[in-house]
Coordinates of C-alpha atoms in Angstrom, one line a residue:
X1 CA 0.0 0.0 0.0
X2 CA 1.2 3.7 -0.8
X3 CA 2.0 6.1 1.6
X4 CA -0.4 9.3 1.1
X5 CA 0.4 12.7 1.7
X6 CA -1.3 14.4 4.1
X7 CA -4.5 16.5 3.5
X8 CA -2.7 19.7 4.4
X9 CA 0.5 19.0 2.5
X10 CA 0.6 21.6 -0.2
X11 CA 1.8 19.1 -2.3
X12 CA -1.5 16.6 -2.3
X13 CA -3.3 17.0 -5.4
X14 CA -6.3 17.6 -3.9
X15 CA -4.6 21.5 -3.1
X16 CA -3.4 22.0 -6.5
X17 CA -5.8 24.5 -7.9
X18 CA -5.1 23.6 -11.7
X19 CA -4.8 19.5 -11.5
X20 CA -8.4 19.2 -13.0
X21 CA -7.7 21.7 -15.7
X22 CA -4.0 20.0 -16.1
X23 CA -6.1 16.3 -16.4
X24 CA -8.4 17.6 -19.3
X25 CA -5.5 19.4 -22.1
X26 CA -4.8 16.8 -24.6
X27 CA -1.7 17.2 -26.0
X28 CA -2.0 16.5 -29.9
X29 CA 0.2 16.7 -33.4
X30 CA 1.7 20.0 -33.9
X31 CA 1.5 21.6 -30.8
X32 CA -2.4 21.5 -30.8
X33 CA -4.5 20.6 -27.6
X34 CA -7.5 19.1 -27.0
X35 CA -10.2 19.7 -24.4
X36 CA -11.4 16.5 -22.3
X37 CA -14.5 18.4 -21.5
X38 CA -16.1 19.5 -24.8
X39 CA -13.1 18.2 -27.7
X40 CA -12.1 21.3 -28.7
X41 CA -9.2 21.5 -30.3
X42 CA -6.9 25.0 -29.3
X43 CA -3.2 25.9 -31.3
X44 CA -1.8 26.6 -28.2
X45 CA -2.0 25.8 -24.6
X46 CA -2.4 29.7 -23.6
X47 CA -6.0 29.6 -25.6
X48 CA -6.8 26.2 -23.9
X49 CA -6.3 27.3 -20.3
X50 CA -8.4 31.0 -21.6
X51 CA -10.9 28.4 -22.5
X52 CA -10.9 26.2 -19.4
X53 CA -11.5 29.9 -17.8
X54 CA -14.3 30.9 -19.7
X55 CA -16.2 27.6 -20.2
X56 CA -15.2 25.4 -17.6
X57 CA -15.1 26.5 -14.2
X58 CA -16.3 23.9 -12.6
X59 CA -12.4 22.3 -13.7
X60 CA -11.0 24.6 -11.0
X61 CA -10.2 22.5 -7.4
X62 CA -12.7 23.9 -5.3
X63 CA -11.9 25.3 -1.9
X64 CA -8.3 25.1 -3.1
X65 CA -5.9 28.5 -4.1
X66 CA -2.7 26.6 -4.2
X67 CA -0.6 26.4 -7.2
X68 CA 1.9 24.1 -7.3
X69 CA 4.1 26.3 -9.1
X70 CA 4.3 28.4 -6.3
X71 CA 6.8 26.4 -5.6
X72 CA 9.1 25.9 -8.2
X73 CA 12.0 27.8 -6.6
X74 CA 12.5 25.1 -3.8
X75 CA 11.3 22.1 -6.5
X76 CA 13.6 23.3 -9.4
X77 CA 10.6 22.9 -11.7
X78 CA 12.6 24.7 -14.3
X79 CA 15.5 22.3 -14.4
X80 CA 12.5 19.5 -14.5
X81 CA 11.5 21.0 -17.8
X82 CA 15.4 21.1 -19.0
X83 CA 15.8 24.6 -18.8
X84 CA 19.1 25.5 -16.5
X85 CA 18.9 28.3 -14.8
X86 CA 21.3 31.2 -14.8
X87 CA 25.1 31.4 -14.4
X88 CA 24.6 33.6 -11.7
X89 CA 26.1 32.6 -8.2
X90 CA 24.0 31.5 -5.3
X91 CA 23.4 34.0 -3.6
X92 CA 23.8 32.8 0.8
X93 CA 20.1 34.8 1.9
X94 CA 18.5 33.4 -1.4
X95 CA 19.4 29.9 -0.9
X96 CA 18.9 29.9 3.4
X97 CA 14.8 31.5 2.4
X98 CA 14.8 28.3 -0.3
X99 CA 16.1 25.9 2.2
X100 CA 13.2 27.5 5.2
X101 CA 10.5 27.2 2.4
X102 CA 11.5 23.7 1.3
X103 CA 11.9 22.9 5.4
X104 CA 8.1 24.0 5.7
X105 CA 6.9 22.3 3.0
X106 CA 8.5 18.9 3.9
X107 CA 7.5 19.1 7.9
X108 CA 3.9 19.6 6.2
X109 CA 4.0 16.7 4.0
X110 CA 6.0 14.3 6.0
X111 CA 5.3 14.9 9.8
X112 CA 7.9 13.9 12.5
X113 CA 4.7 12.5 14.7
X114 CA 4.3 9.7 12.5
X115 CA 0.8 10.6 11.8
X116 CA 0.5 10.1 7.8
X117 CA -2.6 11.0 5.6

């Protein structure tokens, strides 16, 4: 059996604000995406997700305002993609606010108390 994350964890799908919309873009040939709700078909995914504002509502997580690329600074969501960020050194009070924001969002996820979702 699978370990869950905890309701609370920002993390959980069930927070992510977008994961219905996210489920329902079909990716097709040429760069073209359908919509799972009504099929659809959009030339890009900027006027998919104008559509899944306009048309479908309902495909927005209710009771939830979490993005989950709110946290792509601590998750490195751009490296995930394969774009490396800049030559720029680390700076020390940028990386210690990653590392206090990546702290929280572990201790919500995976709790020392041994209490698990």
């Amino acid at each position: 059996e699978a370990a869950q994350l905890p309701l609370d964890c920002p993390l959980n799908p069930v927070q992510d604000l977008f994961k219905l919309q996210e489920d329902a873009k079909m990716s097709q040939r040429g760069g073209n995406f359908r919509c799972a709700f009504c099929g659809k078909v959009f030339r890009n995914e900027m006027y998919m997700d104008r559509h899944m504002e306009n048309k479908h509502p309902e495909a927005f997580a209710e009771n939830s305002t979490l993005c989950l690329a709110d946290f792509c600074d601590v998750l490195h969501c751009d490296e995930a993609v394969g774009r490396i960020g800049s030559d720029a050194p680390c700076r020390d009070d940028e990386m210690e606010r990653r590392q206090f924001r990546c702290r929280a969002v572990f201790d919500r996820c995976f709790p020392h108390d041994g209490r698990h979702g």
